[in-house]
Every structure is written in structure tokens, then in C-alpha cells.
Amino acid sequence: MAKAPVRRLKVYEARFGFHDSVVAAPNQKAALDAWGVRQDLFAEGDARVSEDEAAVKAALAHPGTPLRRAAGSNDPFGLAPNLPDIPDAPRKPKAKARATRPAEPPAPPDRSALDRAEADLAELETRQDDEKTELDRRMAVLEKEIAAARRRWRSERKKAQAVVDKERSAYRDAGG
């Protein structure tokens, strides 16, 4: 009886989408058939002979069966891929609430300069009012003087006009 020939198996690896895959096959064509792919991934550089010892050991335990794991992870290869173990995102520590004293209100600004300026303005307005009152009083006196002068002028003019009329009449009567 002849001994069955020992098949030499090579382990090939490729990436399909989100999974890395390895398969133990006697040649590249058998590896492509195991993956169910028609195009030559080896010619395109998308598949190659695996050098990862853990991948070789897992693939040789299941010859002709593609084993998968999540792409880029270091998880072991299996018949069904597992989701990679991703550590939780670091959490920001909660800020500790500190008891804070309310800030003291700022001291009110110094009003002394404003008060002095307002007092000076009030004094100036008082002086102006007093001066206007004095000018109004003097104006009233002057208006009375003007009215008296106008009355005097009218009276004097009437008298002068009467003299002129009398002399003109006398001149005309004299033949002039």
C-alpha cells in the first residue's frame, strides 16, 4: 500500500473590508477558491504569504477554511470574527464644585469732583439769573424813559408843527 502524499500547506493572508483573513492552502489558487474570490489578489498585492506565527498556527489547525478577525486588531483568528476590544474613551474628571464667596462689590467711585462741578454749575446759574433780573429791571426803567421821551417828542413836535403851520399860513397870506 502506498502512502498518501503529504500535502504541503502554506498560509496566505488578505484583508477584506473590515476583516483580516488567513487560510491554509496548498497554493494561491486554492487560497483564492477558499476565500471565494475570482480575481487574483496576489497579483494586485492584496494577498500574500503570512509570516505571523499565531496566524500560521491557527490556519494550520483548520486547513482550507478561511479564518477571520477584525482588521488591524491583535485578536486571535477564528471562524467568525469578533469585534475588536476597543478601550473606552478617557473620561474627563468632573470639576469639583468649589465653595466660592461672592466677590465683594467694588467700592463706589469718588463723587467729590462731580459734586464740586455740579455746585459750580448751580452757582453760575444763580449768578446768571440774578444778572438777568437786574438787566430786566434796568430794561423796564429804560422802557419807561423811552415811552416818556416819545410822549415828550410828540408833544414838542405838535407844538413845533403848529408854529410851522402858523408861519406858513402867514407867509402865504403875505403873498408868498
PDB file of C-alpha atoms in Angstrom:
ATOM      1  CA  MET A   1       0.000   0.000   0.000  1.00  0.00           C
ATOM      2  CA  ALA A   2       1.177   3.328  -0.988  1.00  0.00           C
ATOM      3  CA  LYS A   3       1.381   6.061   1.458  1.00  0.00           C
ATOM      4  CA  ALA A   4      -0.819   9.126   0.825  1.00  0.00           C
ATOM      5  CA  PRO A   5       1.257  12.062  -0.278  1.00  0.00           C
ATOM      6  CA  VAL A   6       1.709  14.699   2.387  1.00  0.00           C
ATOM      7  CA  ARG A   7       0.220  17.984   1.289  1.00  0.00           C
ATOM      8  CA  ARG A   8       2.410  20.897   1.991  1.00  0.00           C
ATOM      9  CA  LEU A   9       0.261  23.792   3.091  1.00  0.00           C
ATOM     10  CA  LYS A  10       1.127  27.471   3.019  1.00  0.00           C
ATOM     11  CA  VAL A  11      -0.741  30.104   4.980  1.00  0.00           C
ATOM     12  CA  TYR A  12      -1.982  33.105   2.994  1.00  0.00           C
ATOM     13  CA  GLU A  13      -3.392  36.363   4.380  1.00  0.00           C
ATOM     14  CA  ALA A  14      -5.561  39.098   2.870  1.00  0.00           C
ATOM     15  CA  ARG A  15      -7.788  41.948   4.031  1.00  0.00           C
ATOM     16  CA  PHE A  16     -11.458  42.015   3.057  1.00  0.00           C
ATOM     17  CA  GLY A  17     -13.204  45.206   4.132  1.00  0.00           C
ATOM     18  CA  PHE A  18     -13.113  45.292   7.923  1.00  0.00           C
ATOM     19  CA  HIS A  19     -11.600  41.832   8.367  1.00  0.00           C
ATOM     20  CA  ASP A  20      -8.172  40.249   8.085  1.00  0.00           C
ATOM     21  CA  SER A  21      -8.384  36.692   6.786  1.00  0.00           C
ATOM     22  CA  VAL A  22      -5.941  33.762   6.711  1.00  0.00           C
ATOM     23  CA  VAL A  23      -6.284  30.388   5.049  1.00  0.00           C
ATOM     24  CA  ALA A  24      -4.030  27.322   4.916  1.00  0.00           C
ATOM     25  CA  ALA A  25      -3.940  26.100   1.300  1.00  0.00           C
ATOM     26  CA  PRO A  26      -1.522  24.149  -0.920  1.00  0.00           C
ATOM     27  CA  ASN A  27      -1.292  27.010  -3.466  1.00  0.00           C
ATOM     28  CA  GLN A  28      -2.554  30.501  -4.283  1.00  0.00           C
ATOM     29  CA  LYS A  29      -5.415  29.217  -6.487  1.00  0.00           C
ATOM     30  CA  ALA A  30      -6.704  27.036  -3.638  1.00  0.00           C
ATOM     31  CA  ALA A  31      -6.484  30.031  -1.252  1.00  0.00           C
ATOM     32  CA  LEU A  32      -8.486  32.222  -3.662  1.00  0.00           C
ATOM     33  CA  ASP A  33     -11.091  29.436  -4.007  1.00  0.00           C
ATOM     34  CA  ALA A  34     -11.343  29.130  -0.202  1.00  0.00           C
ATOM     35  CA  TRP A  35     -11.960  32.873   0.057  1.00  0.00           C
ATOM     36  CA  GLY A  36     -14.486  32.684  -2.793  1.00  0.00           C
ATOM     37  CA  VAL A  37     -12.683  35.276  -4.881  1.00  0.00           C
ATOM     38  CA  ARG A  38     -12.216  35.168  -8.656  1.00  0.00           C
ATOM     39  CA  GLN A  39      -9.725  37.962  -9.085  1.00  0.00           C
ATOM     40  CA  ASP A  40      -6.042  37.383  -8.450  1.00  0.00           C
ATOM     41  CA  LEU A  41      -5.431  39.204  -5.163  1.00  0.00           C
ATOM     42  CA  PHE A  42      -1.808  38.065  -5.180  1.00  0.00           C
ATOM     43  CA  ALA A  43      -1.083  39.830  -8.486  1.00  0.00           C
ATOM     44  CA  GLU A  44      -2.702  43.013  -7.145  1.00  0.00           C
ATOM     45  CA  GLY A  45      -0.640  42.841  -3.945  1.00  0.00           C
ATOM     46  CA  ASP A  46      -3.732  42.478  -1.720  1.00  0.00           C
ATOM     47  CA  ALA A  47      -2.848  38.917  -0.589  1.00  0.00           C
ATOM     48  CA  ARG A  48       0.476  37.381   0.441  1.00  0.00           C
ATOM     49  CA  VAL A  49       2.085  34.547   2.349  1.00  0.00           C
ATOM     50  CA  SER A  50       1.635  35.110   6.079  1.00  0.00           C
ATOM     51  CA  GLU A  51       4.640  35.316   8.365  1.00  0.00           C
ATOM     52  CA  ASP A  52       2.658  35.803  11.584  1.00  0.00           C
ATOM     53  CA  GLU A  53       3.289  32.678  13.715  1.00  0.00           C
ATOM     54  CA  ALA A  54      -0.065  32.897  15.548  1.00  0.00           C
ATOM     55  CA  ALA A  55      -1.886  33.207  12.204  1.00  0.00           C
ATOM     56  CA  VAL A  56       0.038  30.250  10.721  1.00  0.00           C
ATOM     57  CA  LYS A  57      -0.710  28.073  13.756  1.00  0.00           C
ATOM     58  CA  ALA A  58      -4.450  28.940  13.714  1.00  0.00           C
ATOM     59  CA  ALA A  59      -4.753  28.403   9.929  1.00  0.00           C
ATOM     60  CA  LEU A  60      -2.934  25.054  10.014  1.00  0.00           C
ATOM     61  CA  ALA A  61      -5.381  23.880  12.688  1.00  0.00           C
ATOM     62  CA  HIS A  62      -8.241  24.443  10.151  1.00  0.00           C
ATOM     63  CA  PRO A  63      -6.784  23.787   6.663  1.00  0.00           C
ATOM     64  CA  GLY A  64      -8.830  25.072   3.717  1.00  0.00           C
ATOM     65  CA  THR A  65     -11.120  27.154   5.960  1.00  0.00           C
ATOM     66  CA  PRO A  66     -10.780  30.937   5.971  1.00  0.00           C
ATOM     67  CA  LEU A  67     -10.304  32.354   9.459  1.00  0.00           C
ATOM     68  CA  ARG A  68     -11.086  35.999  10.187  1.00  0.00           C
ATOM     69  CA  ARG A  69     -10.547  38.714  12.762  1.00  0.00           C
ATOM     70  CA  ALA A  70     -11.252  42.449  12.893  1.00  0.00           C
ATOM     71  CA  ALA A  71      -8.889  44.408  10.666  1.00  0.00           C
ATOM     72  CA  GLY A  72      -5.869  45.827  12.431  1.00  0.00           C
ATOM     73  CA  SER A  73      -6.533  44.052  15.732  1.00  0.00           C
ATOM     74  CA  ASN A  74      -4.304  41.569  17.514  1.00  0.00           C
ATOM     75  CA  ASP A  75      -7.210  39.284  18.410  1.00  0.00           C
ATOM     76  CA  PRO A  76      -6.842  35.589  17.533  1.00  0.00           C
ATOM     77  CA  PHE A  77      -8.217  34.391  14.194  1.00  0.00           C
ATOM     78  CA  GLY A  78     -11.470  32.464  14.352  1.00  0.00           C
ATOM     79  CA  LEU A  79     -14.225  31.025  12.187  1.00  0.00           C
ATOM     80  CA  ALA A  80     -16.413  34.074  12.975  1.00  0.00           C
ATOM     81  CA  PRO A  81     -14.711  37.406  13.526  1.00  0.00           C
ATOM     82  CA  ASN A  82     -15.142  39.127  16.856  1.00  0.00           C
ATOM     83  CA  LEU A  83     -15.407  42.839  17.320  1.00  0.00           C
ATOM     84  CA  PRO A  84     -12.101  44.318  18.404  1.00  0.00           C
ATOM     85  CA  ASP A  85     -11.625  45.246  22.023  1.00  0.00           C
ATOM     86  CA  ILE A  86     -11.547  48.999  21.998  1.00  0.00           C
ATOM     87  CA  PRO A  87     -10.787  50.721  25.265  1.00  0.00           C
ATOM     88  CA  ASP A  88     -13.323  53.226  26.479  1.00  0.00           C
ATOM     89  CA  ALA A  89     -12.522  56.808  25.715  1.00  0.00           C
ATOM     90  CA  PRO A  90     -10.871  58.554  28.626  1.00  0.00           C
ATOM     91  CA  ARG A  91     -13.380  60.484  30.659  1.00  0.00           C
ATOM     92  CA  LYS A  92     -12.796  63.972  31.783  1.00  0.00           C
ATOM     93  CA  PRO A  93     -12.818  64.219  35.541  1.00  0.00           C
ATOM     94  CA  LYS A  94     -15.788  66.109  36.846  1.00  0.00           C
ATOM     95  CA  ALA A  95     -14.882  69.508  38.074  1.00  0.00           C
ATOM     96  CA  LYS A  96     -15.164  69.734  41.812  1.00  0.00           C
ATOM     97  CA  ALA A  97     -17.595  72.344  42.917  1.00  0.00           C
ATOM     98  CA  ARG A  98     -15.740  74.853  44.989  1.00  0.00           C
ATOM     99  CA  ALA A  99     -17.483  76.965  47.531  1.00  0.00           C
ATOM    100  CA  THR A 100     -16.871  80.454  46.323  1.00  0.00           C
ATOM    101  CA  ARG A 101     -17.520  83.588  48.227  1.00  0.00           C
ATOM    102  CA  PRO A 102     -19.389  86.139  46.264  1.00  0.00           C
ATOM    103  CA  ALA A 103     -16.986  88.781  45.101  1.00  0.00           C
ATOM    104  CA  GLU A 104     -17.105  91.965  47.083  1.00  0.00           C
ATOM    105  CA  PRO A 105     -18.790  94.690  45.127  1.00  0.00           C
ATOM    106  CA  PRO A 106     -16.321  97.302  44.006  1.00  0.00           C
ATOM    107  CA  ALA A 107     -16.138 100.471  46.054  1.00  0.00           C
ATOM    108  CA  PRO A 108     -18.273 103.242  44.591  1.00  0.00           C
ATOM    109  CA  PRO A 109     -16.241 105.770  42.626  1.00  0.00           C
ATOM    110  CA  ASP A 110     -15.299 109.093  44.236  1.00  0.00           C
ATOM    111  CA  ARG A 111     -18.110 111.629  43.639  1.00  0.00           C
ATOM    112  CA  SER A 112     -16.312 114.629  45.121  1.00  0.00           C
ATOM    113  CA  ALA A 113     -15.158 116.022  41.757  1.00  0.00           C
ATOM    114  CA  LEU A 114     -18.651 115.574  40.291  1.00  0.00           C
ATOM    115  CA  ASP A 115     -20.254 117.218  43.335  1.00  0.00           C
ATOM    116  CA  ARG A 116     -17.874 120.220  43.052  1.00  0.00           C
ATOM    117  CA  ALA A 117     -18.625 120.574  39.337  1.00  0.00           C
ATOM    118  CA  GLU A 118     -22.390 120.411  39.957  1.00  0.00           C
ATOM    119  CA  ALA A 119     -22.092 123.028  42.753  1.00  0.00           C
ATOM    120  CA  ASP A 120     -20.075 125.330  40.461  1.00  0.00           C
ATOM    121  CA  LEU A 121     -22.724 124.955  37.750  1.00  0.00           C
ATOM    122  CA  ALA A 122     -25.535 125.732  40.210  1.00  0.00           C
ATOM    123  CA  GLU A 123     -23.679 128.840  41.443  1.00  0.00           C
ATOM    124  CA  LEU A 124     -23.118 130.010  37.869  1.00  0.00           C
ATOM    125  CA  GLU A 125     -26.807 129.557  37.034  1.00  0.00           C
ATOM    126  CA  THR A 126     -27.781 131.546  40.161  1.00  0.00           C
ATOM    127  CA  ARG A 127     -25.452 134.420  39.199  1.00  0.00           C
ATOM    128  CA  GLN A 128     -26.831 134.418  35.649  1.00  0.00           C
ATOM    129  CA  ASP A 129     -30.412 134.519  36.970  1.00  0.00           C
ATOM    130  CA  ASP A 130     -29.541 137.430  39.295  1.00  0.00           C
ATOM    131  CA  GLU A 131     -27.801 139.319  36.483  1.00  0.00           C
ATOM    132  CA  LYS A 132     -30.762 138.745  34.129  1.00  0.00           C
ATOM    133  CA  THR A 133     -33.166 140.001  36.807  1.00  0.00           C
ATOM    134  CA  GLU A 134     -31.066 143.167  37.216  1.00  0.00           C
ATOM    135  CA  LEU A 135     -30.916 143.666  33.442  1.00  0.00           C
ATOM    136  CA  ASP A 136     -34.688 143.148  33.165  1.00  0.00           C
ATOM    137  CA  ARG A 137     -35.237 145.777  35.909  1.00  0.00           C
ATOM    138  CA  ARG A 138     -32.934 148.241  34.147  1.00  0.00           C
ATOM    139  CA  MET A 139     -34.671 147.472  30.837  1.00  0.00           C
ATOM    140  CA  ALA A 140     -38.056 148.294  32.401  1.00  0.00           C
ATOM    141  CA  VAL A 141     -36.701 151.636  33.654  1.00  0.00           C
ATOM    142  CA  LEU A 142     -35.268 152.385  30.202  1.00  0.00           C
ATOM    143  CA  GLU A 143     -38.545 151.435  28.513  1.00  0.00           C
ATOM    144  CA  LYS A 144     -40.364 153.873  30.811  1.00  0.00           C
ATOM    145  CA  GLU A 145     -37.821 156.577  29.911  1.00  0.00           C
ATOM    146  CA  ILE A 146     -38.245 155.802  26.200  1.00  0.00           C
ATOM    147  CA  ALA A 147     -42.035 155.986  26.493  1.00  0.00           C
ATOM    148  CA  ALA A 148     -41.783 159.328  28.345  1.00  0.00           C
ATOM    149  CA  ALA A 149     -39.336 160.634  25.745  1.00  0.00           C
ATOM    150  CA  ARG A 150     -41.654 159.612  22.903  1.00  0.00           C
ATOM    151  CA  ARG A 151     -44.583 161.354  24.565  1.00  0.00           C
ATOM    152  CA  ARG A 152     -42.428 164.468  25.059  1.00  0.00           C
ATOM    153  CA  TRP A 153     -41.234 164.348  21.438  1.00  0.00           C
ATOM    154  CA  ARG A 154     -44.781 164.026  20.151  1.00  0.00           C
ATOM    155  CA  SER A 155     -45.910 166.963  22.262  1.00  0.00           C
ATOM    156  CA  GLU A 156     -42.931 169.075  21.201  1.00  0.00           C
ATOM    157  CA  ARG A 157     -43.443 168.085  17.572  1.00  0.00           C
ATOM    158  CA  LYS A 158     -47.123 169.082  17.722  1.00  0.00           C
ATOM    159  CA  LYS A 159     -46.128 172.467  19.111  1.00  0.00           C
ATOM    160  CA  ALA A 160     -43.388 172.913  16.509  1.00  0.00           C
ATOM    161  CA  GLN A 161     -45.693 171.771  13.701  1.00  0.00           C
ATOM    162  CA  ALA A 162     -48.348 174.249  14.875  1.00  0.00           C
ATOM    163  CA  VAL A 163     -45.747 177.047  14.728  1.00  0.00           C
ATOM    164  CA  VAL A 164     -44.666 175.921  11.235  1.00  0.00           C
ATOM    165  CA  ASP A 165     -48.291 175.789  10.054  1.00  0.00           C
ATOM    166  CA  LYS A 166     -48.981 179.245  11.517  1.00  0.00           C
ATOM    167  CA  GLU A 167     -45.886 180.775   9.874  1.00  0.00           C
ATOM    168  CA  ARG A 168     -46.622 179.061   6.528  1.00  0.00           C
ATOM    169  CA  SER A 169     -50.133 180.409   6.592  1.00  0.00           C
ATOM    170  CA  ALA A 170     -48.791 183.896   7.378  1.00  0.00           C
ATOM    171  CA  TYR A 171     -46.257 183.626   4.538  1.00  0.00           C
ATOM    172  CA  ARG A 172     -48.960 182.637   2.061  1.00  0.00           C
ATOM    173  CA  ASP A 173     -51.221 185.362   3.286  1.00  0.00           C
ATOM    174  CA  ALA A 174     -48.367 187.846   2.744  1.00  0.00           C
ATOM    175  CA  GLY A 175     -48.175 186.806  -0.883  1.00  0.00           C
ATOM    176  CA  GLY A 176     -45.540 184.271  -0.882  1.00  0.00           C
TER     177      GLY A 176
END
